[in-house]
Coordinates of C-alpha atoms in Angstrom, one line a residue:
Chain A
X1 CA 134.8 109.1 62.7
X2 CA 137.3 111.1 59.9
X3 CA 140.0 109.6 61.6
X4 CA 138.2 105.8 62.2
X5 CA 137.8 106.3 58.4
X6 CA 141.4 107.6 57.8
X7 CA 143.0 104.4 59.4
X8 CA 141.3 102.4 58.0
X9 CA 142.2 103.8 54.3
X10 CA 145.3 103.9 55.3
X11 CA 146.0 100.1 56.7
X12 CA 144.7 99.3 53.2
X13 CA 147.5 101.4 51.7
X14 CA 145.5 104.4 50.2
X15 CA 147.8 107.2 49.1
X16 CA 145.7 110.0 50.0
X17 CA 145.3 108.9 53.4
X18 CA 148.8 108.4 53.7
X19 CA 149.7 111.2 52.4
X20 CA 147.0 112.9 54.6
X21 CA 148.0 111.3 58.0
X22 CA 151.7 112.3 57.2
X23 CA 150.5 115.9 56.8
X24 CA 149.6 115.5 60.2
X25 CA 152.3 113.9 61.7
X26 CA 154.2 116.5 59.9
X27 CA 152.6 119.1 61.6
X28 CA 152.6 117.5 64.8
X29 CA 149.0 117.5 65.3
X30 CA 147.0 115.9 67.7
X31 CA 145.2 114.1 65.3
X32 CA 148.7 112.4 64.3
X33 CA 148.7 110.6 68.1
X34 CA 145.4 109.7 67.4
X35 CA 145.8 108.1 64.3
X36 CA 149.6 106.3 65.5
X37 CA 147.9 104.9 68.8
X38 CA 145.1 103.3 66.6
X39 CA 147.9 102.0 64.2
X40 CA 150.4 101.3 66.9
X41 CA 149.7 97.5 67.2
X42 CA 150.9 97.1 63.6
X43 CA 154.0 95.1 63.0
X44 CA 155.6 95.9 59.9
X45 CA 157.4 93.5 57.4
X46 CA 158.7 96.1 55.2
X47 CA 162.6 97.0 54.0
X48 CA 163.6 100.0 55.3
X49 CA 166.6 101.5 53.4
X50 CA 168.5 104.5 54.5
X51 CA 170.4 106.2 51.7
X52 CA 172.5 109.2 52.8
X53 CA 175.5 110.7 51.9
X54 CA 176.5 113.8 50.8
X55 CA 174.5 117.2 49.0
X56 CA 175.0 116.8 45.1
X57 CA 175.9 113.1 44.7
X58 CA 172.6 112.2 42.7
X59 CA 170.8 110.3 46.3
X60 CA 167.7 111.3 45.1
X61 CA 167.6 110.1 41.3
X62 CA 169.3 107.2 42.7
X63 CA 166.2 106.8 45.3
X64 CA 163.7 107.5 41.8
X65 CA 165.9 104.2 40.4
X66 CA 165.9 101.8 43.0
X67 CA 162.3 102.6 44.0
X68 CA 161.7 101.6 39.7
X69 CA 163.3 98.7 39.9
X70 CA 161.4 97.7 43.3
X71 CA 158.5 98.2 41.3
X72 CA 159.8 96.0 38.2
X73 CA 159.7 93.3 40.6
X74 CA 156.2 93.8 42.0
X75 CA 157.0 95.2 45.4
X76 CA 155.0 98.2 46.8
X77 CA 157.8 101.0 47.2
X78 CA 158.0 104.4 48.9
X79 CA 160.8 107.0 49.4
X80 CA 160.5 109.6 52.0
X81 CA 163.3 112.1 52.0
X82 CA 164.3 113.9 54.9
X83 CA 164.9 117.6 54.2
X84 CA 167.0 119.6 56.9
X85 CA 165.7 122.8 55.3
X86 CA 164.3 125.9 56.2
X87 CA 163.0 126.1 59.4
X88 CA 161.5 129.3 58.6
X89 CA 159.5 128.8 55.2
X90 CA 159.1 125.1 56.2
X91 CA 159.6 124.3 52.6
X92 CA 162.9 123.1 50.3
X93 CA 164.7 125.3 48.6
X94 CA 165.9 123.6 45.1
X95 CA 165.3 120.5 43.9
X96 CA 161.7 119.7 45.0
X97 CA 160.2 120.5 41.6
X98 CA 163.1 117.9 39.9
X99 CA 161.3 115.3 42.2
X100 CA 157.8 115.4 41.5
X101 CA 158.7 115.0 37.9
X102 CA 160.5 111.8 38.9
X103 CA 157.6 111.0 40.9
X104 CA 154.9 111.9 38.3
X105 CA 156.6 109.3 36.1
X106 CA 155.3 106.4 38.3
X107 CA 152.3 107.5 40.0
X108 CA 152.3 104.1 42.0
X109 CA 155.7 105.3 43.6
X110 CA 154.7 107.1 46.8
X111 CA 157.0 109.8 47.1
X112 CA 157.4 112.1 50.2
X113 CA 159.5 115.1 51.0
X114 CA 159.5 116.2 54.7
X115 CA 161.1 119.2 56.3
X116 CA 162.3 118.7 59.8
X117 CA 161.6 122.2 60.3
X118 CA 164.3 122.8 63.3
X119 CA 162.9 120.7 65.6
X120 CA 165.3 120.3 68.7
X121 CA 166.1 116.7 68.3
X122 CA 168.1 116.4 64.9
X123 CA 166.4 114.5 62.8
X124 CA 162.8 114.9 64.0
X125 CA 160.3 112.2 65.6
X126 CA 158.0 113.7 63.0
X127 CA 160.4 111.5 60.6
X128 CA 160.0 107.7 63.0
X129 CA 156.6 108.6 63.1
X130 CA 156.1 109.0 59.1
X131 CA 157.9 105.4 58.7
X132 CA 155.6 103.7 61.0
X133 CA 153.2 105.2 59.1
X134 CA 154.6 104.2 55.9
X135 CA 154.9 100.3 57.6
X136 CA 151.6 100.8 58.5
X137 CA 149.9 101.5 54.9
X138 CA 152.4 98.3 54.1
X139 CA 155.0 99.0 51.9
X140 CA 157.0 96.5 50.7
X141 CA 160.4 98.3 50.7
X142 CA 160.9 101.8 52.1
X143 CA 163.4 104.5 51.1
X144 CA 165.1 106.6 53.6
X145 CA 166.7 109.5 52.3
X146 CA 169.0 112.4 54.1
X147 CA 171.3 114.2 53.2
X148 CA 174.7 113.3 55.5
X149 CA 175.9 115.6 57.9
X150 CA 176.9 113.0 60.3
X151 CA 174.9 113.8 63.1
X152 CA 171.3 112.4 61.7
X153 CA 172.8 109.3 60.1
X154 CA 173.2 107.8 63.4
X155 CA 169.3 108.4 64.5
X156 CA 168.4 107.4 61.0
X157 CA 170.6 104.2 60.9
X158 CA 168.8 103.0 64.3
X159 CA 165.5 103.2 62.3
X160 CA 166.6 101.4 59.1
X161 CA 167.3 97.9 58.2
X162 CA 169.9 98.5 55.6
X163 CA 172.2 102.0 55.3
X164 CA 173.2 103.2 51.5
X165 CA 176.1 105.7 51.8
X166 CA 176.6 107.5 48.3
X167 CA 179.2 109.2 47.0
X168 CA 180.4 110.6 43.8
X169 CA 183.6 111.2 42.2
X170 CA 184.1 114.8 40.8
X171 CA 182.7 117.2 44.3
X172 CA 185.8 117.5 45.6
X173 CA 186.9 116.0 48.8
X174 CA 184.4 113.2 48.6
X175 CA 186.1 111.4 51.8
X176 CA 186.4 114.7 53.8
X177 CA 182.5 115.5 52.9
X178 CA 181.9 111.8 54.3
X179 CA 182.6 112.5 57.7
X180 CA 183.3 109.5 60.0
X181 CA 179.6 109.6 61.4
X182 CA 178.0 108.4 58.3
X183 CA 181.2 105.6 56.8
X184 CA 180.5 104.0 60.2
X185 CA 176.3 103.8 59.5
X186 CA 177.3 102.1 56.2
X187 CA 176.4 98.7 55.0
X188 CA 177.0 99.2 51.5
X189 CA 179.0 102.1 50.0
X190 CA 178.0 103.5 46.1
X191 CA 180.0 105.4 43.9
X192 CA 177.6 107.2 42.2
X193 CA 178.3 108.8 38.8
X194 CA 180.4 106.0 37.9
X195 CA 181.0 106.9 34.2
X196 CA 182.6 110.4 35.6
X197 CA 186.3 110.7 36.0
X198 CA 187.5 109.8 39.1
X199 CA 184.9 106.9 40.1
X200 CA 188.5 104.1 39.8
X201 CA 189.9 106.4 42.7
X202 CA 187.0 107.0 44.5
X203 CA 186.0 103.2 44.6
X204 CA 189.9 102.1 45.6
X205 CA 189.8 104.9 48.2
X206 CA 186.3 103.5 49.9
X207 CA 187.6 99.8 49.1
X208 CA 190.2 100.6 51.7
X209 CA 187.9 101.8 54.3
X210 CA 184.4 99.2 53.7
X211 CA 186.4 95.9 55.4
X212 CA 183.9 93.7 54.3
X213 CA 180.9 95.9 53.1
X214 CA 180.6 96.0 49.3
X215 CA 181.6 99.0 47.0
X216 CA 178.5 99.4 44.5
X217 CA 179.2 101.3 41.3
X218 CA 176.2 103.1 39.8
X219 CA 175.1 105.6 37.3
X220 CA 171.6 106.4 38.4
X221 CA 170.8 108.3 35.3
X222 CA 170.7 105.5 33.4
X223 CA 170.0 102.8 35.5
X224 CA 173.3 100.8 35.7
X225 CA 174.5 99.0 38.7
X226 CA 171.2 99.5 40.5
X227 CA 169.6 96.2 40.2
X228 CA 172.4 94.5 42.0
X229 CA 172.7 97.7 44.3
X230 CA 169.1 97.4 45.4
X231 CA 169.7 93.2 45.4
X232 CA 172.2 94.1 48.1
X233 CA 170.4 96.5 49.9
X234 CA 167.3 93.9 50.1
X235 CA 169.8 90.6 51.1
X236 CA 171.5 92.8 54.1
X237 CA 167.9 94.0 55.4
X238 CA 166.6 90.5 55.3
X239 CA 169.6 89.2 57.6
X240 CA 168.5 91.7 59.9
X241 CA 164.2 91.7 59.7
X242 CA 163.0 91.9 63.0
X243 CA 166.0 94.1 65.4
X244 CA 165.0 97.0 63.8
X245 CA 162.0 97.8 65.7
X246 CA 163.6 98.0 69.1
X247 CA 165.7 100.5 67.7
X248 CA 162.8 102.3 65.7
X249 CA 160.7 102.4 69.4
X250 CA 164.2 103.7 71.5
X251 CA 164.6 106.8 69.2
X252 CA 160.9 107.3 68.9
X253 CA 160.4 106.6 72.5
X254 CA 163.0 109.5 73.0
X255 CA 161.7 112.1 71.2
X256 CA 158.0 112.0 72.7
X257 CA 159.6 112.4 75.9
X258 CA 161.1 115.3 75.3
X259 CA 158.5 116.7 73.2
X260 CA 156.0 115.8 75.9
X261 CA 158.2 117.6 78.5
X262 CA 158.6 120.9 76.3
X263 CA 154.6 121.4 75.5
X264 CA 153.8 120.9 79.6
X265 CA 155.8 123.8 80.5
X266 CA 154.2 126.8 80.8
X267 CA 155.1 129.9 78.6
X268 CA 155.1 132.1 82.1
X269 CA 157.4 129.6 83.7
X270 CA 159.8 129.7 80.8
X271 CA 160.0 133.2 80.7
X272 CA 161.0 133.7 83.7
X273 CA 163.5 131.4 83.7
X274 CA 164.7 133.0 80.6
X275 CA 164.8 136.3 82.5
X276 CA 166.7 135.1 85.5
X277 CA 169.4 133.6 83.2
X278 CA 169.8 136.7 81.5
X279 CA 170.1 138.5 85.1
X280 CA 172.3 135.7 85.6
X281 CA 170.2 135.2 88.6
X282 CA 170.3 131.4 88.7
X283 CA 172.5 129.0 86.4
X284 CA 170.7 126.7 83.3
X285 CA 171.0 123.9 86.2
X286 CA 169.1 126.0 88.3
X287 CA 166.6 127.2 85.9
X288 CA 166.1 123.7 84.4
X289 CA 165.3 122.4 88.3
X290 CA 162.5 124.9 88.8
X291 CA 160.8 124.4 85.3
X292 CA 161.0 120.6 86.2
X293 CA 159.7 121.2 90.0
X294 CA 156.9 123.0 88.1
X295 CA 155.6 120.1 86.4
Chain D
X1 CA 190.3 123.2 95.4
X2 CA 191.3 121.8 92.1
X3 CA 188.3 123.4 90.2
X4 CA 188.5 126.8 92.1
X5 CA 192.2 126.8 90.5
X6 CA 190.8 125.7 87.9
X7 CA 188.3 128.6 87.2
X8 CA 190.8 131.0 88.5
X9 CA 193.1 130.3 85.7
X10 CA 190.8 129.7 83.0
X11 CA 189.2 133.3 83.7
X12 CA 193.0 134.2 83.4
X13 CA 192.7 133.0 79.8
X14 CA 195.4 130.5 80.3
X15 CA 195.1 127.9 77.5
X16 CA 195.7 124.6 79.3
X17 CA 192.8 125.7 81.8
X18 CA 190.5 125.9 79.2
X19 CA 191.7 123.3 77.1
X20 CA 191.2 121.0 80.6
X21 CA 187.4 123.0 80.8
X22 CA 186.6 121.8 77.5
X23 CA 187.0 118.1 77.9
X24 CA 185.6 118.2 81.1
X25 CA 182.3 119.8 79.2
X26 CA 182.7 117.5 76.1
X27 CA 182.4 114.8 78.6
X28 CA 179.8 116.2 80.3
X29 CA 181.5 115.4 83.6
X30 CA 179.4 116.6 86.9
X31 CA 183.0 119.0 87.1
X32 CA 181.7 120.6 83.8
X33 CA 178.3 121.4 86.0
X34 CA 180.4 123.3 88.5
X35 CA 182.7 125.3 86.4
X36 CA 180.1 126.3 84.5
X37 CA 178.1 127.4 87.7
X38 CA 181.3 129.6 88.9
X39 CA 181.7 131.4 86.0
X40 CA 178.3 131.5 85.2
X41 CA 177.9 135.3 86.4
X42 CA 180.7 136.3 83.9
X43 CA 178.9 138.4 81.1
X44 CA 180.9 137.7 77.9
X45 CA 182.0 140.7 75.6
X46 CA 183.3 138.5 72.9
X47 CA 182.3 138.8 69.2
X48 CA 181.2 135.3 68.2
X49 CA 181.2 134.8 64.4
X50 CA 179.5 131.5 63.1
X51 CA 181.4 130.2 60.3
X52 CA 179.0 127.5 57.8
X53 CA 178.6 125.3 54.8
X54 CA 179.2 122.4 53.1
X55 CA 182.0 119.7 53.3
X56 CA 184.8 120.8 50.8
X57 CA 184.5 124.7 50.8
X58 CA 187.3 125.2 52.6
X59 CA 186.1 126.4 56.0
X60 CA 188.8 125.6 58.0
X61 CA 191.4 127.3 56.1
X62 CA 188.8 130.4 56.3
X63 CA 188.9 130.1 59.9
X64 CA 192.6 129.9 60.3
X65 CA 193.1 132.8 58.6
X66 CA 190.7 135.0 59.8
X67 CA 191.8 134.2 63.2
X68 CA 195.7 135.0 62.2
X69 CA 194.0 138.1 60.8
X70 CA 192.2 139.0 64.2
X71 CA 195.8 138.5 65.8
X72 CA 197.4 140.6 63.6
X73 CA 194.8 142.9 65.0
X74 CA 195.9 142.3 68.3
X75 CA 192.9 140.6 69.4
X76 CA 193.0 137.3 71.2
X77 CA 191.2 134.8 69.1
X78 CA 189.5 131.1 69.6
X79 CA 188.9 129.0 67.0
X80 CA 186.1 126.3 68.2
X81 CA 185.3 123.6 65.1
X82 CA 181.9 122.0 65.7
X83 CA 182.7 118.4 64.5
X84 CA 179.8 116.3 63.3
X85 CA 181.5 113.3 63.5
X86 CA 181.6 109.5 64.7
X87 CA 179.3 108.7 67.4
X88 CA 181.7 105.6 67.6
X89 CA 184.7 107.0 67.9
X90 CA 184.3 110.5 69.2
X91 CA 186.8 112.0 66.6
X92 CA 187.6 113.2 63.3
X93 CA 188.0 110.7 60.3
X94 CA 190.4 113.4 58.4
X95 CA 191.7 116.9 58.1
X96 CA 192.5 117.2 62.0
X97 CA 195.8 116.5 61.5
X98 CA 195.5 119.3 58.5
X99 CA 194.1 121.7 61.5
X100 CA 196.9 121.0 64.1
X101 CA 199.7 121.7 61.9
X102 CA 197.5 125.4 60.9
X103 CA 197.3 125.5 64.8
X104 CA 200.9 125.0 65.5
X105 CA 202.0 128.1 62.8
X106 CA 200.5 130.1 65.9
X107 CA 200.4 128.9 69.0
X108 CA 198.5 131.8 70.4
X109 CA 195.7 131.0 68.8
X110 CA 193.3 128.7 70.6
X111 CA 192.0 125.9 68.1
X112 CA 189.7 123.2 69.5
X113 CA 187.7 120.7 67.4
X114 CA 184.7 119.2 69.6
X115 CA 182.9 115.9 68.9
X116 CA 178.8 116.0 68.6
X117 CA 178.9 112.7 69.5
X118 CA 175.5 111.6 68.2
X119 CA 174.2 113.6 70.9
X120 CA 170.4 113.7 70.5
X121 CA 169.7 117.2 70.6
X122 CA 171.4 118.0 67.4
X123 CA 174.8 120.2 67.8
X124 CA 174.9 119.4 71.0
X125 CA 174.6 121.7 74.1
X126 CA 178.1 120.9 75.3
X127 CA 178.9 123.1 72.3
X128 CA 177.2 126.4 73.4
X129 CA 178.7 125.2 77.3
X130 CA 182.1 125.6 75.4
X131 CA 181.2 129.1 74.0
X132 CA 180.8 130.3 77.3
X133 CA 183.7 128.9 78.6
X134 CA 185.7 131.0 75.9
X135 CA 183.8 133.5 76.5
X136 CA 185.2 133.1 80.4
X137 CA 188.1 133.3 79.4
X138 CA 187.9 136.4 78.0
X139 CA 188.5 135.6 73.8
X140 CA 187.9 138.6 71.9
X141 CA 186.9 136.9 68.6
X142 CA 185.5 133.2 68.6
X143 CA 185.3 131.1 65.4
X144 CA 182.3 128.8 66.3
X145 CA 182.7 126.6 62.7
X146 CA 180.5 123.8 61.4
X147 CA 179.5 122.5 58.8
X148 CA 176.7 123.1 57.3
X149 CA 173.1 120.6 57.5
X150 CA 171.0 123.1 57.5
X151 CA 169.7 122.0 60.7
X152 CA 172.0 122.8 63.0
X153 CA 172.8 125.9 61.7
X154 CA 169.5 127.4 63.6
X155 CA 170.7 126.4 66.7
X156 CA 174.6 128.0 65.7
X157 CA 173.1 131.2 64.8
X158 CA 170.9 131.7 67.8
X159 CA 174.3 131.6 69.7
X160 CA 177.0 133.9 67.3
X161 CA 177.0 137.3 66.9
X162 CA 177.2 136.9 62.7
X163 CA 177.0 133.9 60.8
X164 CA 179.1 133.4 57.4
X165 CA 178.1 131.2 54.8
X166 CA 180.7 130.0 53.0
X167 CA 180.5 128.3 49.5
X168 CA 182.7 127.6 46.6
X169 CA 182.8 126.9 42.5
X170 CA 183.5 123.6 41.5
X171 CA 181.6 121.3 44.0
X172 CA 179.0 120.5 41.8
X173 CA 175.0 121.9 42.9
X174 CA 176.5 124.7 45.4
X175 CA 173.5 126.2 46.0
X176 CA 171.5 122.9 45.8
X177 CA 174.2 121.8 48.7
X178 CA 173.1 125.1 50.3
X179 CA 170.2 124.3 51.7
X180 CA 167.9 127.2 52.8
X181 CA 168.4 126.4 56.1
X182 CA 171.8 127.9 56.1
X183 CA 171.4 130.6 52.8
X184 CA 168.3 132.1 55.7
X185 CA 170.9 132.1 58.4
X186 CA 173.5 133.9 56.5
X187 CA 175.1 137.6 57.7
X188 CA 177.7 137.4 54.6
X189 CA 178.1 135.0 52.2
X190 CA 181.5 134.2 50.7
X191 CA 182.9 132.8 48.0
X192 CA 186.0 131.0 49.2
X193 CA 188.7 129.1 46.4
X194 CA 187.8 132.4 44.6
X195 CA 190.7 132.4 42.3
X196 CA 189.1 128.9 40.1
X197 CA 186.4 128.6 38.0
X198 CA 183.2 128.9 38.4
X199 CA 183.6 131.8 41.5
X200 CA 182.2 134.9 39.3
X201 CA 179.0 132.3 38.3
X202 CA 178.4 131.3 42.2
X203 CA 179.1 135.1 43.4
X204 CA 176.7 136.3 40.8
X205 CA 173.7 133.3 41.9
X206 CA 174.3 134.3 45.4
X207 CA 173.9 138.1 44.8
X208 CA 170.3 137.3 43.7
X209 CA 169.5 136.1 46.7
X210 CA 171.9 137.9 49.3
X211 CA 169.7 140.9 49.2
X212 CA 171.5 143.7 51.1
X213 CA 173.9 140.9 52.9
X214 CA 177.6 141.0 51.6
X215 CA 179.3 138.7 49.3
X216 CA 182.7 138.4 49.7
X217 CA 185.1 136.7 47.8
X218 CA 188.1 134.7 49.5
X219 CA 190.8 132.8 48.5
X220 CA 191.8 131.5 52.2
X221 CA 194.7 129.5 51.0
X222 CA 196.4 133.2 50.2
X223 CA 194.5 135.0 52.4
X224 CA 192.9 137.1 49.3
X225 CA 189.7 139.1 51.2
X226 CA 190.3 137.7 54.4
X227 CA 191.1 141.2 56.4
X228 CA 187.4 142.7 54.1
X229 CA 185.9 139.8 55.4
X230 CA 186.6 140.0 59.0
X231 CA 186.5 143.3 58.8
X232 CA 182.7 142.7 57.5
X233 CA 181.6 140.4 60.0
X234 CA 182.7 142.1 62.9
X235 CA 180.9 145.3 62.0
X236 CA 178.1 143.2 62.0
X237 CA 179.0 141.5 65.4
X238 CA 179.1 144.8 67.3
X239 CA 175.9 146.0 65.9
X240 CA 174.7 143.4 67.8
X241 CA 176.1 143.4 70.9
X242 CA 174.1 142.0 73.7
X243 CA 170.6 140.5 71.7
X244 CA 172.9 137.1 71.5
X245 CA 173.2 136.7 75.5
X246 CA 169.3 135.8 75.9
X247 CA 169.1 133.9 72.7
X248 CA 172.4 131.3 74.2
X249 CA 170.3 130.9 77.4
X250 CA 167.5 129.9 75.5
X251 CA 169.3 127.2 73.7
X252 CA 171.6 126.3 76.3
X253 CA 168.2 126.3 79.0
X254 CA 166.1 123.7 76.4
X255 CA 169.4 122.0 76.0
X256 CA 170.0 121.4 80.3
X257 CA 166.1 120.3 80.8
X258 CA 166.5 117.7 78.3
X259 CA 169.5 116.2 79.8
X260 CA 168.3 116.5 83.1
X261 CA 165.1 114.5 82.2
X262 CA 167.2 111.7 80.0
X263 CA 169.3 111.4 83.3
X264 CA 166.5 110.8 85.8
X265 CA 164.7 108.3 83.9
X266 CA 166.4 105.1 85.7
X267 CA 167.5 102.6 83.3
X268 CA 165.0 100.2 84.6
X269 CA 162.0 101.8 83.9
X270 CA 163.5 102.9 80.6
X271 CA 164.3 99.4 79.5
X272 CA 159.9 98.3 81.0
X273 CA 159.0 100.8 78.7
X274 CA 161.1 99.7 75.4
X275 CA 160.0 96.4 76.1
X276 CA 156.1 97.0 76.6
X277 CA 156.7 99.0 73.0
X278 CA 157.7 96.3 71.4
X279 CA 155.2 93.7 72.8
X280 CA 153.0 96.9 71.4
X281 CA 151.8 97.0 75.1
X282 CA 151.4 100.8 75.5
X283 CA 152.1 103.6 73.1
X284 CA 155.3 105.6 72.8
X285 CA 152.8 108.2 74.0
X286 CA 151.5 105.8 77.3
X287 CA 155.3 105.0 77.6
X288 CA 156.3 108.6 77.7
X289 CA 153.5 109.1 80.4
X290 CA 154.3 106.8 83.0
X291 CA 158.3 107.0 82.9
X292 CA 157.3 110.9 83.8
X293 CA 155.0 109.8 86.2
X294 CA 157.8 108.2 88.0
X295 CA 160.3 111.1 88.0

């Protein structure tokens, strides 16, 4: 009945019960299946925009910007930012305050940090699970953000419709941070920071690299370029509406198998396979057989 | 015949045994299965020192030092670079031609750089498969680099001995780029390109939160605190001796079941259940149900 009344709040795009049903998917409840089965039939129309790149190059201001200007031109936004922090305090560890000023200066922005926590999988499910819950309470245009090490870009590019990569001239070696994994998920680069020294070089440098993808300059601080950045960002995901959800259901898909797998097996069984390996009693291949006969 | 030659020589510690072992793992061949399997029994008495942070701090140089260091010690050193890179391609976008030519000043150090490979599963278990392999082959120091997410640090330091986090001044929010992911994980924390501006500032913000872990200060392209540093870390290592064995099965064990699952789902029931997704049929939670159901 809470959760009949949950859905339905949130199908008619009620922050609280968003915010509430991504508490739960955050924590993995059961009540999160619940609520994603009853939503599940849902197609969603909105943009999905990943914007990565590396720590310190202003993604989430820039998010705070774009999601403004979505709003200037009438669209309901959201920006959920993916935080590979802590697993042990569950929590970020700078910055988070910074944001819910940003947030606090348009409450109708709906603004969402989540911590994958050190789930085995990368960048959680818990994360495709939030956006379909995001599609769900029907945004217009959803931001995407993570911070790019390379190895989560790929699983987030399957699950967006458009991928920002930002950089920003000034942190060093900007191309070396942008490791090959996240250049290749780009579908339009920004040189953030663009009044700082260094943004001519940095834009000739990704010019080389972007073949036809276009080099955005911005300064998200005050605004410029990110009109015609998020005009970009909105043209590419329309080109694509509609093959993202195959995608979105592969990596999803994915994940609840393996999740599904880990919770079956028994804490005894584990153990002992644990102890075994240790005695060097059976090989991982071995061990893994077992656990899986066990099932 | 060829892999019991094989095993023979790479428990030898010949290089191009284990250089041949380590593709074969990379690639997850079935040969990787069975070399892994023969050696399996071997109990490794290596120290394994993590080495983290973010793009730009100069953790390879680090590591290339501190392994000529641990030669000059007489030790026999491996220097295994965890390379969150291209999914695409498979290899580095830059700086591995920086690391070869480091690699060539000694030749009797072992330097590998190893593709993730958009691996789901995070860093990837062919990566802790490769630390056993060097452990095989009978390394007394291994330099298991990466860089530093924050999420896949957890993983990395559930399979080293010591973990050092390594930052420097002058890359704009250090500590911000720091996530707590990796500050949590940290044995010693250095500050590397300690000879520019800034290092006293980041030495003294890291001190507040170090607690009674070392800060060091490094200047790798001199070699400045490099033998301290070592020196530091490998204390560390052999107070630890043994408590990392259990913790690499545990990885390496949730790392084998998954793969084992992902390769007995046949592709045709995989690709019934993406489609019944997407016609919104069933559930990823229904789909997850009946493709183990068929195992």
């Amino acid at each position: 009945l809470q959760i009949d009344d949950l859905v339905e709040r949130l199908c008619q795009g009620d922050p609280r019960a968003l915010a509430r049903a991504l508490t739960l998917v955050e924590n993995r409840s059961k009540d999160a299946r619940e609520i994603l089965s009853r939503v599940f039939g849902h197609r969603g129309t909105s943009a999905v925009l990943g914007i990565t790149g590396p720590a310190g190059v202003g993604k989430s201001t820039l998010a705070d910007r774009l999601a403004e200007r979505g709003r200037a031109l009438g669209r309901d936004v959201a920006i959920l930012a993916i935080d590979p922090t802590s697993p042990l305090t569950g929590g970020a560890f700078l910055g988070d305050r910074a944001r819910m000023d940003a947030g606090a200066r348009d409450t109708s922005i709906f603004i969402r940090s989540m911590a994958t926590r050190g789930h085995v999988g990368g960048l959680a499910g818990a994360a495709f699970e939030a956006l379909f819950l995001l599609e769900a309470a029907k945004k217009d245009i959803i931001f995407l953000e993570t911070v790019g090490s390379g190895q989560d870009e790929v699983e987030v590019a399957a699950a967006v419709d458009a991928t920002l990569v930002v950089l920003a001239p000034g942190l060093g070696d900007e191309l070396q941070a942008a490791k090959a994994g996240i250049l290749e998920v780009a579908d339009v680069f920004v040189v953030n920071k663009s009044d700082r020294e260094g943004a001519d070089a940095l834009a000739h440098d990704l010019s080389l690299i972007a073949g036809e993808r276009p080099v955005r300059r911005t300064t998200a601080t005050t605004g410029e370029g990110v009109a015609e950045l998020l005009a970009d960002a909105l043209r590419i995901a329309a080109g694509r509406a509609g093959s993202r959800d195959r995608r979105l259901m592969e990596v999803w898909l994915r994940d609840v198998l393996s999740t599904t797998v880990r919770d079956r097996i028994r804490e005894s069984s584990w153990e002992d396979a644990l102890t075994a390996l240790v005695a060097r009693e059976v090989t991982p291949y071995e061990a893994a057989e077992r656990i899986l006969a066990e099932l």
